[in-house]
PDB file of C-alpha atoms in Angstrom:
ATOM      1  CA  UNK A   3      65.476  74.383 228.787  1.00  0.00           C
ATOM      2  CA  UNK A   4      69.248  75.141 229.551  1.00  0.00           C
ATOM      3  CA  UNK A   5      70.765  72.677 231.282  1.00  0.00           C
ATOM      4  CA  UNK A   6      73.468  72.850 233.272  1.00  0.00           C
ATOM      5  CA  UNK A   7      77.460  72.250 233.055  1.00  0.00           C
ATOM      6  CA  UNK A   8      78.588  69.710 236.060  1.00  0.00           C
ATOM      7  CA  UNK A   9      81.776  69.448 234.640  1.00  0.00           C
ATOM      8  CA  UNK A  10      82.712  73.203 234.493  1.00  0.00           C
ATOM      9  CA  UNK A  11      82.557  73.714 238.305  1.00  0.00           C
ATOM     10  CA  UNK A  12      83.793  70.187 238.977  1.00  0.00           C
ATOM     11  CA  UNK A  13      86.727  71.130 237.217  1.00  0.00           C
ATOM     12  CA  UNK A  14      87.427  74.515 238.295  1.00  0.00           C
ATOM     13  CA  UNK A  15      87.584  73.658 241.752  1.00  0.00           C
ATOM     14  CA  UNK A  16      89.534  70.437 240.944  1.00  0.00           C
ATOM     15  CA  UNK A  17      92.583  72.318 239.111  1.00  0.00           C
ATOM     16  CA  UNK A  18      92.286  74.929 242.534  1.00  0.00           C
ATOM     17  CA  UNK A  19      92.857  71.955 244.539  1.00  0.00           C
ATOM     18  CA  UNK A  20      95.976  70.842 242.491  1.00  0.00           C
ATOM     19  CA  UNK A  21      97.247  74.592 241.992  1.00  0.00           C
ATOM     20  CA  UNK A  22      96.984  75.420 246.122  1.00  0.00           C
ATOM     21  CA  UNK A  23      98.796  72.119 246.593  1.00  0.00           C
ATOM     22  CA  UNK A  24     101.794  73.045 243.914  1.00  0.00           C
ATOM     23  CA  UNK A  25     101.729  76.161 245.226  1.00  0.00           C
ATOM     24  CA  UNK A  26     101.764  75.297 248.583  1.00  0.00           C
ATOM     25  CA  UNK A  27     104.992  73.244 248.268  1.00  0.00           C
ATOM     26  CA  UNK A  28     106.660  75.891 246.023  1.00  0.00           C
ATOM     27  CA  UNK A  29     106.185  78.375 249.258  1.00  0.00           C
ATOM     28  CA  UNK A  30     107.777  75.255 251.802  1.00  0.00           C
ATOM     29  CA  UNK A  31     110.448  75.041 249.213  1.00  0.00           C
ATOM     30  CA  UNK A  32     111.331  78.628 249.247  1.00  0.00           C
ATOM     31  CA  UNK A  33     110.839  78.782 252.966  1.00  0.00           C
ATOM     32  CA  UNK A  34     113.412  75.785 253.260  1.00  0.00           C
ATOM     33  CA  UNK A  35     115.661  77.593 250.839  1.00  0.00           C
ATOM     34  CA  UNK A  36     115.310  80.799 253.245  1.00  0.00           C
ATOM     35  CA  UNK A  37     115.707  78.123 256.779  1.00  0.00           C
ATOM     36  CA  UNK A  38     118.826  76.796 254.807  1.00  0.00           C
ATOM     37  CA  UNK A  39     120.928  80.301 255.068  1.00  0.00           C
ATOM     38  CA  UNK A  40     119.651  80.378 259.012  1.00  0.00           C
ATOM     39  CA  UNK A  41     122.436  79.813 261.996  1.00  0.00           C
ATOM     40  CA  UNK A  42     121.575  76.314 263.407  1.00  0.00           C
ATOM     41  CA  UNK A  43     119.767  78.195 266.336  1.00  0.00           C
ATOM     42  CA  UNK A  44     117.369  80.171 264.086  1.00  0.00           C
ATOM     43  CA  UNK A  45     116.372  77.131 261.930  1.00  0.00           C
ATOM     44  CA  UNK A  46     115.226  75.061 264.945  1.00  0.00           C
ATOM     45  CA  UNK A  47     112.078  77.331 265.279  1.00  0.00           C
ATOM     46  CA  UNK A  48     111.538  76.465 262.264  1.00  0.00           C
ATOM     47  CA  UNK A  49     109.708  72.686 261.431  1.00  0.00           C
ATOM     48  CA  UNK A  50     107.385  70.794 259.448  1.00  0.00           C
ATOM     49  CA  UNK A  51     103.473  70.863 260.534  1.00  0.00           C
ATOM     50  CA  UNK A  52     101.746  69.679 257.522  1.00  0.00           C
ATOM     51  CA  UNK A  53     101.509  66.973 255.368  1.00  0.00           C
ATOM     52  CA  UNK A  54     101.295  67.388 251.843  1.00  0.00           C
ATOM     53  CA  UNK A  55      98.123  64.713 251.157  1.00  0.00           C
ATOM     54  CA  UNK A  56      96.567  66.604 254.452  1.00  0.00           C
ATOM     55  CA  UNK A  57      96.884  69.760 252.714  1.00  0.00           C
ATOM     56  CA  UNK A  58      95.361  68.260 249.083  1.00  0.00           C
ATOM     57  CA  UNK A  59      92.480  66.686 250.953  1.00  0.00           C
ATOM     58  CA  UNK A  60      91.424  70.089 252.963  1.00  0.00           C
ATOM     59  CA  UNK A  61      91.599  71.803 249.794  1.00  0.00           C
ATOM     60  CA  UNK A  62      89.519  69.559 248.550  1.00  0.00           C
ATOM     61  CA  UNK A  63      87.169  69.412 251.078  1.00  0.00           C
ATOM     62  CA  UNK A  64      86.848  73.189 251.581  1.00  0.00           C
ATOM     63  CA  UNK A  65      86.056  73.738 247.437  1.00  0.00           C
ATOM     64  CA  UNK A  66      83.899  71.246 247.053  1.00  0.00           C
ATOM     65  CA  UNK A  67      82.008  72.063 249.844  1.00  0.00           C
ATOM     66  CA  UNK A  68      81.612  75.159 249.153  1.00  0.00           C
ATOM     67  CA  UNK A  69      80.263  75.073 245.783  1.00  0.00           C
ATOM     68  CA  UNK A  70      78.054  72.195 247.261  1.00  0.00           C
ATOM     69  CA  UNK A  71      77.198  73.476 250.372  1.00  0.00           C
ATOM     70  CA  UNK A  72      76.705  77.431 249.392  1.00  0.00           C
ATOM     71  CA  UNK A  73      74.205  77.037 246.537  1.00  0.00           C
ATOM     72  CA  UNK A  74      72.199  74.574 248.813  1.00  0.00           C
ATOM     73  CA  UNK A  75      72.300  76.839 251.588  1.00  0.00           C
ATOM     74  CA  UNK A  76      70.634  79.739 249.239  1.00  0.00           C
ATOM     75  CA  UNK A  77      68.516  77.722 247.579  1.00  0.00           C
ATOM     76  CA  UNK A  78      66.909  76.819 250.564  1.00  0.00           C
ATOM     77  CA  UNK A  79      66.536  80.071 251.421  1.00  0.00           C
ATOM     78  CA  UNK A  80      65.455  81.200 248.776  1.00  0.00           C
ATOM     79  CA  UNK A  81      62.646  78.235 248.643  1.00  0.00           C
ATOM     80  CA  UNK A  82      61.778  78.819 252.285  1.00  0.00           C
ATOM     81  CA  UNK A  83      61.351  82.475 251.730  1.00  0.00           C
ATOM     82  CA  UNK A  84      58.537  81.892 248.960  1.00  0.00           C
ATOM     83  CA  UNK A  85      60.680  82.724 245.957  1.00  0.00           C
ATOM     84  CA  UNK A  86      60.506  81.344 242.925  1.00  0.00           C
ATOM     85  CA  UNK A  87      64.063  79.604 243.354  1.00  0.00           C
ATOM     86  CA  UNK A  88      66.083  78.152 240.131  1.00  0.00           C
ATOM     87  CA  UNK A  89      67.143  75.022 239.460  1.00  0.00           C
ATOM     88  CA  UNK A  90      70.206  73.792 242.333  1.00  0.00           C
ATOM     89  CA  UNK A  91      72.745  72.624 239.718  1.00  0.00           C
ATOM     90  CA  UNK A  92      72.629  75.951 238.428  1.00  0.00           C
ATOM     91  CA  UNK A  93      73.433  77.477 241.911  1.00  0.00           C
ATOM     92  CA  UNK A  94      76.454  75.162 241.927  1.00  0.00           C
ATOM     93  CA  UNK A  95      77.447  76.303 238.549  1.00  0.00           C
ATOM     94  CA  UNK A  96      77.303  79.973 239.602  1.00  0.00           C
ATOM     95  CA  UNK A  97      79.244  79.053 242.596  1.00  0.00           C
ATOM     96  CA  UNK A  98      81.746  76.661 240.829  1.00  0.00           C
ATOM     97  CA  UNK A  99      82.646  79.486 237.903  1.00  0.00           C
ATOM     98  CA  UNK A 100      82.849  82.449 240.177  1.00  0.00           C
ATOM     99  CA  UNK A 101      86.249  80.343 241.521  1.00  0.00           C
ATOM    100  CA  UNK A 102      87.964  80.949 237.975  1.00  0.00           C
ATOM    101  CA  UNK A 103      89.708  83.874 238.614  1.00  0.00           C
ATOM    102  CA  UNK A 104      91.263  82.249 241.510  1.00  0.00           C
ATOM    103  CA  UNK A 105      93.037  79.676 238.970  1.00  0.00           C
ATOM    104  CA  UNK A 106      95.455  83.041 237.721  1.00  0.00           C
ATOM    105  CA  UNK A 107      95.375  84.392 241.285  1.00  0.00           C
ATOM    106  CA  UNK A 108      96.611  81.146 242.899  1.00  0.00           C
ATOM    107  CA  UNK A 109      99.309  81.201 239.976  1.00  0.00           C
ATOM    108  CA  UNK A 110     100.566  84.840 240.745  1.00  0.00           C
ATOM    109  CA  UNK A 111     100.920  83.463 244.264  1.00  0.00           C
ATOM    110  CA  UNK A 112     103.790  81.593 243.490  1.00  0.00           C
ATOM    111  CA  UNK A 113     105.665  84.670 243.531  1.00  0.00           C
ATOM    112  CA  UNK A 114     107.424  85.043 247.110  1.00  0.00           C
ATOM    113  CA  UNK A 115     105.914  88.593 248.051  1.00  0.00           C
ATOM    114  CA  UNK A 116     103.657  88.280 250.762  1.00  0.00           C
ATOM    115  CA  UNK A 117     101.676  92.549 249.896  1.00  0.00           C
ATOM    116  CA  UNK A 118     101.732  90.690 246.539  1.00  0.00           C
ATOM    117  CA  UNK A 119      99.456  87.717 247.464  1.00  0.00           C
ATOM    118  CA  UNK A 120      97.178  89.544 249.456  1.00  0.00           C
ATOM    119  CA  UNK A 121      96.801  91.899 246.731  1.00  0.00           C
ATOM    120  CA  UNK A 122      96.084  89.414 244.098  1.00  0.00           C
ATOM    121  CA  UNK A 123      93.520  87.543 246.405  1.00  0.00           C
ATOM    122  CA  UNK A 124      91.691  90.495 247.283  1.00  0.00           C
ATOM    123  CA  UNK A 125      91.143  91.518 243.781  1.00  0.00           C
ATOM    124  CA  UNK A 126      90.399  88.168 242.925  1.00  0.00           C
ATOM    125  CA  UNK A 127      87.873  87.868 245.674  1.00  0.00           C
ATOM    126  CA  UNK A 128      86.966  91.922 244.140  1.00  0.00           C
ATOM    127  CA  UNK A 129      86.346  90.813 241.238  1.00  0.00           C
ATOM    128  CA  UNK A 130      84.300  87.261 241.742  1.00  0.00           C
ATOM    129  CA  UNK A 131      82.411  88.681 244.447  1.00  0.00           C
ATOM    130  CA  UNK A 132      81.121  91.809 242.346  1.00  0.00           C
ATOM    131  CA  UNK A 133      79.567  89.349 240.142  1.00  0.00           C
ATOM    132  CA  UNK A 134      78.368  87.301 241.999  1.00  0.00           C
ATOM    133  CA  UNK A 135      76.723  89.835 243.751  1.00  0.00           C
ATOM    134  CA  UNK A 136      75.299  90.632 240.652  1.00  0.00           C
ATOM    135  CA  UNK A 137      73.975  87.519 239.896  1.00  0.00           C
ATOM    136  CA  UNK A 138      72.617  87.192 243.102  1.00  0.00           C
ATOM    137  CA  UNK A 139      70.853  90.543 243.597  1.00  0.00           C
ATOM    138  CA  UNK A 140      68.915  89.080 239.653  1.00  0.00           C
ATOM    139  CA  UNK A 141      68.162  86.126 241.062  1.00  0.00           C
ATOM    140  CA  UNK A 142      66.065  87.511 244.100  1.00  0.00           C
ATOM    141  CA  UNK A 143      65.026  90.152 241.995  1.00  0.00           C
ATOM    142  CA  UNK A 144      61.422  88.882 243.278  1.00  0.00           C
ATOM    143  CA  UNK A 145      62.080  89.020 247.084  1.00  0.00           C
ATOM    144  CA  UNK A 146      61.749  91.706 249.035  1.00  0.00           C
ATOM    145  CA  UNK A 147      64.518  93.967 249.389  1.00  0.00           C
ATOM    146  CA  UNK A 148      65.257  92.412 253.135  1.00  0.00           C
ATOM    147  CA  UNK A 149      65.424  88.912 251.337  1.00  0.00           C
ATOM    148  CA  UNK A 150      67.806  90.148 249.084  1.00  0.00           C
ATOM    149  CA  UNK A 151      70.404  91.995 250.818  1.00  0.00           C
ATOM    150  CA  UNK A 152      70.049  88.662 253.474  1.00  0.00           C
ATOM    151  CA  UNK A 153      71.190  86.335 250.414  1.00  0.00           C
ATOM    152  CA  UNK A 154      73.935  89.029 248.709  1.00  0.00           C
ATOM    153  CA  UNK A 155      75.198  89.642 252.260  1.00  0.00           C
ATOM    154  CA  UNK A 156      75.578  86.244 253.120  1.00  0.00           C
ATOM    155  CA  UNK A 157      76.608  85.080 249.755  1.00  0.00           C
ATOM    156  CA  UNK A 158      79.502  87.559 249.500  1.00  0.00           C
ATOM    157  CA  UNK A 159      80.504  86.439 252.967  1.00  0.00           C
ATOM    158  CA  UNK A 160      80.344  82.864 252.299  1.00  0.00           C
ATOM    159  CA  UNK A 161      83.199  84.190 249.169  1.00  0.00           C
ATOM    160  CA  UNK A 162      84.961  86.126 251.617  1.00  0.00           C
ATOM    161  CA  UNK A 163      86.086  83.683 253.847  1.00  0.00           C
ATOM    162  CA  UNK A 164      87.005  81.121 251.175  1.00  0.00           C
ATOM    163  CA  UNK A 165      89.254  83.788 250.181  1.00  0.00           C
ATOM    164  CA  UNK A 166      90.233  84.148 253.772  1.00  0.00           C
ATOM    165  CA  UNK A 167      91.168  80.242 253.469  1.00  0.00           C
ATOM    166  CA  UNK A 168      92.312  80.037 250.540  1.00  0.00           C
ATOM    167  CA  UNK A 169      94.900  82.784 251.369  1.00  0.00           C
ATOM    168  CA  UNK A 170      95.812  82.334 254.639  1.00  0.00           C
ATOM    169  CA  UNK A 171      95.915  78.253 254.775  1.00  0.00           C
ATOM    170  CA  UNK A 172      97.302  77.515 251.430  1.00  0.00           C
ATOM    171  CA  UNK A 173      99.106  80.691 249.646  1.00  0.00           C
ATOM    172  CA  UNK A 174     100.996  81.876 252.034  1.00  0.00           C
ATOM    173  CA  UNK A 175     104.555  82.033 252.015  1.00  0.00           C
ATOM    174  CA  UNK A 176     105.003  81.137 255.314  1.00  0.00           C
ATOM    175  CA  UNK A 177     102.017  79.140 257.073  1.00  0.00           C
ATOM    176  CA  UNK A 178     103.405  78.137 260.290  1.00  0.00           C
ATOM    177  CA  UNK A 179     102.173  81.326 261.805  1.00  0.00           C
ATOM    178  CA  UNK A 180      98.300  81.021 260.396  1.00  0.00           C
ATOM    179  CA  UNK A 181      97.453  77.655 259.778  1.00  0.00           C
ATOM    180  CA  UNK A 182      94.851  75.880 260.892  1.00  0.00           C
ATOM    181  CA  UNK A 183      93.719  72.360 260.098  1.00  0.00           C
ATOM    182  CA  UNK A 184      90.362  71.338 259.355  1.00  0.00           C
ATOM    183  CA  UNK A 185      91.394  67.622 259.523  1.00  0.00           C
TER     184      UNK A 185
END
């Protein structure tokens, strides 16, 4: 019987917690370098909505819930829609490793070109989302074909606006214009 790895997903999604946040006050320290060659007139439409243990804890919240909250979602799904439906840890450890590649993306974010991050995110999300659509077209193999495209579609949307998040709240370069709290 294979049993499944708690710690690998725990983990991934730990160090993209930690990485957002360093990366998050690399861009407010650049953006303060860039507010610090402003006239005195410019700079005041400039100021501080965010609060650095806010920010950590909202990361938080958003990974871990979604590689809790995902996999539970599908394999409920997938158990209400008669098909022979795997093990849940092992949904959360598909969930928690498909975030990987965001651990190097998140790091190329820290460089202060905004085509750049969107660039890296999107092939990030590319890249995870291809295989997890992969892994999620095997796993409802079984199910009809309406089953399946219900749990790949919704899957790869579930991915797509975690990128979205991930992205727009917390590797930006500039977040005043695009944040939103979930606190």
């Amino acid at each position: 019987a294979e049993k499944p790895d708690w710690y690998g997903p725990f983990w991934v999604s730990t160090t993209l917690v930690l990485l957002t946040a360093v990366i998050e006050n690399y861009s407010h320290y650049l953006n303060d370098k860039y507010i610090s060659t402003l006239s005195d007139q410019d700079a005041s439409v400039y100021h501080e909505t965010y609060s650095p243990v806010q920010k950590l804890a909202s990361a938080a919240l958003v990974l871990w819930g979604y590689i809790t909250v995902v996999p539970l979602i599908l394999h409920f799904v997938l158990m209400f829609s008669s098909v022979e439906t795997r093990d849940l840890a092992l949904n959360i450890c598909l969930y928690g490793y498909f975030l990987t590649i965001f651990i190097p993306a998140a790091i190329l974010c820290a460089i202060p070109n905004q085509t750049l991050r969107w660039i890296v995110v999107m092939a990030a999300f590319a890249s995870s989302g291809t295989s997890l659509a992969i892994c999620l077209f095997k796993l409802t193999a079984q199910a009809s074909l309406h089953i399946a495209l219900i749990v790949v579609s919704g899957g790869l949307a579930a991915h797509f606006i975690l990128s979205m998040i991930l992205k727009v709240n917390y590797l930006s370069l500039d977040n005043s214009y695009w944040e939103f709290h979930i606190f």
